mmCIF file of C-alpha atoms in Angstrom:
data_model
loop_
_atom_site.group_PDB
_atom_site.id
_atom_site.type_symbol
_atom_site.label_atom_id
_atom_site.label_comp_id
_atom_site.label_asym_id
_atom_site.label_seq_id
_atom_site.Cartn_x
_atom_site.Cartn_y
_atom_site.Cartn_z
ATOM 1 C CA MET A 17 0.015 0.003 -0.019
ATOM 2 C CA ASP A 18 1.545 3.300 -1.107
ATOM 3 C CA GLY A 19 1.434 6.452 0.965
ATOM 4 C CA LEU A 20 0.619 6.667 4.666
ATOM 5 C CA SER A 21 -2.386 4.492 5.347
ATOM 6 C CA ALA A 22 -3.990 2.943 8.381
ATOM 7 C CA PHE A 23 -6.884 0.632 9.234
ATOM 8 C CA VAL A 24 -9.434 2.139 11.664
ATOM 9 C CA ASP A 25 -11.038 -0.104 14.274
ATOM 10 C CA THR A 26 -14.686 0.190 15.333
ATOM 11 C CA ASN A 27 -13.907 1.774 18.693
ATOM 12 C CA VAL A 28 -12.267 4.761 17.027
ATOM 13 C CA ILE A 29 -15.362 5.359 14.944
ATOM 14 C CA ILE A 30 -17.560 5.066 18.001
ATOM 15 C CA GLU A 31 -15.420 7.614 19.815
ATOM 16 C CA HIS A 32 -16.005 9.938 16.807
ATOM 17 C CA LEU A 33 -19.726 9.341 16.853
ATOM 18 C CA THR A 34 -19.882 10.139 20.562
ATOM 19 C CA GLY A 35 -17.861 13.364 20.074
ATOM 20 C CA ASN A 36 -14.736 12.233 21.904
ATOM 21 C CA LEU A 37 -12.458 12.131 18.847
ATOM 22 C CA ASP A 38 -12.487 13.773 15.440
ATOM 23 C CA ILE A 39 -11.950 11.117 12.804
ATOM 24 C CA LEU A 40 -11.762 13.784 10.169
ATOM 25 C CA GLU A 41 -8.693 15.200 11.888
ATOM 26 C CA VAL A 42 -7.213 11.723 11.820
ATOM 27 C CA ARG A 43 -8.162 11.374 8.159
ATOM 28 C CA GLU A 44 -6.255 14.597 7.275
ATOM 29 C CA ARG A 45 -3.028 12.974 8.588
ATOM 30 C CA PHE A 46 -3.232 9.915 6.319
ATOM 31 C CA ASP A 47 -3.430 9.381 2.568
ATOM 32 C CA VAL A 48 -5.922 6.540 3.083
ATOM 33 C CA LEU A 49 -7.972 5.153 5.964
ATOM 34 C CA TYR A 50 -9.250 1.584 5.601
ATOM 35 C CA SER A 51 -12.096 -0.384 7.122
ATOM 36 C CA ASN A 52 -13.838 -3.633 6.353
ATOM 37 C CA SER A 53 -17.391 -4.967 6.595
ATOM 38 C CA ILE A 54 -16.896 -6.009 10.225
ATOM 39 C CA VAL A 55 -16.062 -2.407 11.300
ATOM 40 C CA PHE A 56 -18.966 -1.075 9.197
ATOM 41 C CA SER A 57 -21.501 -3.498 10.690
ATOM 42 C CA LYS A 58 -20.365 -3.059 14.300
ATOM 43 C CA SER A 59 -20.213 0.747 13.967
ATOM 44 C CA LEU A 60 -23.620 0.917 12.289
ATOM 45 C CA MET A 61 -25.184 -1.158 15.056
ATOM 46 C CA VAL A 62 -23.761 1.030 17.780
ATOM 47 C CA TYR A 63 -24.999 4.079 15.894
ATOM 48 C CA LEU A 64 -28.485 2.573 15.450
ATOM 49 C CA ARG A 65 -28.684 1.735 19.116
ATOM 50 C CA ALA A 66 -27.660 5.293 20.026
ATOM 51 C CA LEU A 67 -30.323 6.685 17.696
ATOM 52 C CA THR A 68 -33.119 4.533 18.985
ATOM 53 C CA GLY A 69 -32.078 3.793 22.512
ATOM 54 C CA GLU A 70 -33.097 0.184 21.862
ATOM 55 C CA ARG A 71 -31.363 -3.179 22.102
ATOM 56 C CA PRO A 72 -30.712 -5.318 19.006
ATOM 57 C CA TYR A 73 -33.489 -7.785 19.988
ATOM 58 C CA THR A 74 -36.042 -4.972 20.105
ATOM 59 C CA LEU A 75 -34.827 -3.522 16.822
ATOM 60 C CA LYS A 76 -35.104 -6.911 15.158
ATOM 61 C CA HIS A 77 -38.730 -7.306 16.278
ATOM 62 C CA LYS A 78 -39.759 -3.720 15.670
ATOM 63 C CA PRO A 79 -38.382 -2.788 12.235
ATOM 64 C CA GLU A 80 -40.401 0.415 12.265
ATOM 65 C CA LEU A 81 -37.908 1.765 14.785
ATOM 66 C CA VAL A 82 -35.150 1.354 12.233
ATOM 67 C CA ARG A 83 -37.275 2.736 9.324
ATOM 68 C CA THR A 84 -37.903 5.995 11.178
ATOM 69 C CA HIS A 85 -34.167 6.840 10.912
ATOM 70 C CA GLN A 86 -33.700 6.627 7.167
ATOM 71 C CA THR A 87 -32.026 10.053 6.937
ATOM 72 C CA GLU A 88 -29.560 9.302 9.742
ATOM 73 C CA LEU A 89 -28.747 5.916 8.185
ATOM 74 C CA LYS A 90 -28.015 7.582 4.886
ATOM 75 C CA ASP A 91 -25.853 10.116 6.685
ATOM 76 C CA PHE A 92 -23.909 7.305 8.315
ATOM 77 C CA LEU A 93 -23.329 5.708 4.917
ATOM 78 C CA LYS A 94 -22.093 9.021 3.559
ATOM 79 C CA PHE A 95 -19.754 9.423 6.580
ATOM 80 C CA PHE A 96 -18.273 5.994 5.875
ATOM 81 C CA GLU A 97 -17.130 7.236 2.451
ATOM 82 C CA ILE A 98 -13.964 8.549 4.153
ATOM 83 C CA PHE A 99 -12.842 4.935 4.353
ATOM 84 C CA THR A 100 -11.675 2.597 1.638
ATOM 85 C CA GLU A 101 -13.177 -0.757 2.285
ATOM 86 C CA LEU A 102 -10.944 -3.814 2.202
ATOM 87 C CA GLU A 103 -12.738 -7.058 1.294
ATOM 88 C CA ILE A 104 -12.824 -10.003 3.620
ATOM 89 C CA ASN A 105 -12.031 -13.023 1.423
ATOM 90 C CA ARG A 106 -11.184 -16.692 2.149
ATOM 91 C CA SER A 107 -7.529 -15.841 2.631
ATOM 92 C CA VAL A 108 -8.350 -13.239 5.207
ATOM 93 C CA GLU A 109 -10.683 -15.695 6.967
ATOM 94 C CA THR A 110 -7.943 -18.311 7.007
ATOM 95 C CA LEU A 111 -5.464 -15.803 8.559
ATOM 96 C CA ALA A 112 -8.114 -14.771 11.113
ATOM 97 C CA VAL A 113 -8.528 -18.370 12.309
ATOM 98 C CA GLU A 114 -4.742 -18.652 12.593
ATOM 99 C CA TYR A 115 -4.637 -15.444 14.692
ATOM 100 C CA MET A 116 -7.474 -16.673 16.945
ATOM 101 C CA ALA A 117 -5.426 -19.833 17.662
ATOM 102 C CA LYS A 118 -2.058 -17.994 17.942
ATOM 103 C CA TYR A 119 -3.120 -14.913 19.956
ATOM 104 C CA GLY A 120 -6.470 -15.832 21.488
ATOM 105 C CA LEU A 121 -8.273 -13.057 19.551
ATOM 106 C CA LEU A 122 -12.014 -13.141 19.177
ATOM 107 C CA PRO A 123 -13.350 -13.534 15.604
ATOM 108 C CA ASN A 124 -14.038 -9.822 14.793
ATOM 109 C CA ASP A 125 -10.616 -8.723 16.081
ATOM 110 C CA ALA A 126 -8.933 -11.547 14.300
ATOM 111 C CA LEU A 127 -10.643 -10.569 11.029
ATOM 112 C CA ILE A 128 -9.494 -6.953 11.498
ATOM 113 C CA LEU A 129 -5.867 -8.001 12.099
ATOM 114 C CA ALA A 130 -6.003 -10.477 9.220
ATOM 115 C CA THR A 131 -7.319 -7.801 6.926
ATOM 116 C CA CYS A 132 -4.384 -5.565 7.789
ATOM 117 C CA LYS A 133 -1.863 -8.312 7.294
ATOM 118 C CA PHE A 134 -3.329 -9.636 4.038
ATOM 119 C CA TYR A 135 -3.483 -6.170 2.453
ATOM 120 C CA GLY A 136 -0.163 -4.960 3.842
ATOM 121 C CA VAL A 137 -1.585 -2.170 5.981
ATOM 122 C CA LYS A 138 1.240 -1.146 8.319
ATOM 123 C CA TYR A 139 -0.828 0.805 10.928
ATOM 124 C CA LEU A 140 -3.912 -0.183 12.909
ATOM 125 C CA ILE A 141 -5.662 2.614 14.791
ATOM 126 C CA SER A 142 -7.472 1.091 17.730
ATOM 127 C CA LEU A 143 -8.149 1.911 21.376
ATOM 128 C CA ASP A 144 -8.330 -1.841 22.041
ATOM 129 C CA SER A 145 -5.278 -3.161 23.983
ATOM 130 C CA ASP A 146 -6.218 -6.715 22.930
ATOM 131 C CA PHE A 147 -4.327 -5.981 19.696
ATOM 132 C CA ALA A 148 -0.991 -5.163 21.284
ATOM 133 C CA GLU A 149 0.652 -8.622 21.312
ATOM 134 C CA ALA A 150 -0.860 -9.665 18.032
ATOM 135 C CA CYS A 151 0.110 -6.534 16.184
ATOM 136 C CA SER A 152 3.631 -6.775 17.524
ATOM 137 C CA GLY A 153 3.849 -10.377 16.459
ATOM 138 C CA GLU A 154 2.645 -9.650 12.980
ATOM 139 C CA GLY A 155 4.682 -6.512 12.337
ATOM 140 C CA ILE A 156 1.737 -4.182 12.384
ATOM 141 C CA VAL A 157 2.085 -0.892 14.354
ATOM 142 C CA LEU A 158 -0.769 -0.326 16.759
ATOM 143 C CA LEU A 159 -1.639 3.369 17.152
ATOM 144 C CA SER A 160 -3.793 3.737 20.252
ATOM 145 C CA SER A 161 -3.761 7.509 20.874
ATOM 146 C CA LEU A 162 -3.834 10.784 19.046
ATOM 147 C CA GLU A 163 -0.270 11.375 20.291
ATOM 148 C CA GLU A 164 0.940 8.168 18.557
ATOM 149 C CA ILE A 165 -0.901 9.136 15.400
ATOM 150 C CA SER A 166 0.726 12.622 15.483
ATOM 151 C CA LYS A 167 4.153 11.112 16.056
ATOM 152 C CA ILE A 168 3.863 8.841 13.012
ATOM 153 C CA THR A 169 2.541 11.579 10.735
ATOM 154 C CA GLU A 170 5.081 14.129 11.952
ATOM 155 C CA GLU A 171 7.921 11.674 11.291
ATOM 156 C CA ARG A 172 6.649 11.273 7.774
ATOM 157 C CA GLU A 173 6.532 15.041 7.194
ATOM 158 C CA GLU A 174 10.169 15.378 8.324
ATOM 159 C CA THR A 175 11.399 12.877 5.693
#
């Protein structure tokens, strides 16, 4: 992957949606930000729960609660255009299972790490410390704070 790019974990997007972090500021520091369908789905569910105040079971059995938020759902989709989606294919799934066995990661985290590894994404932006050992073991740099992001992007500007 050419240029400075990073994969963004769900928790970073949730922090943006709750107003605790500006993902657009992060985006300005990178040439490309990546996600996958796992991050999209998890982020969208958290967003939908925040909009409705309801649990997934209730939303499943009362689809009208979802339908009343068409505009917000379209806005979420538009927001997600800042990310380039990386496909989860059989090779990524195979790597994910290996990472589950090797590092004890849960499926979604293993799929995120496997996506990074398969596509050669050097940086993973996540507030989840569960990734620390696995990222280190797979040669992926975990960025878990704005300070770490700033350091990486400033080093790039100096070169």
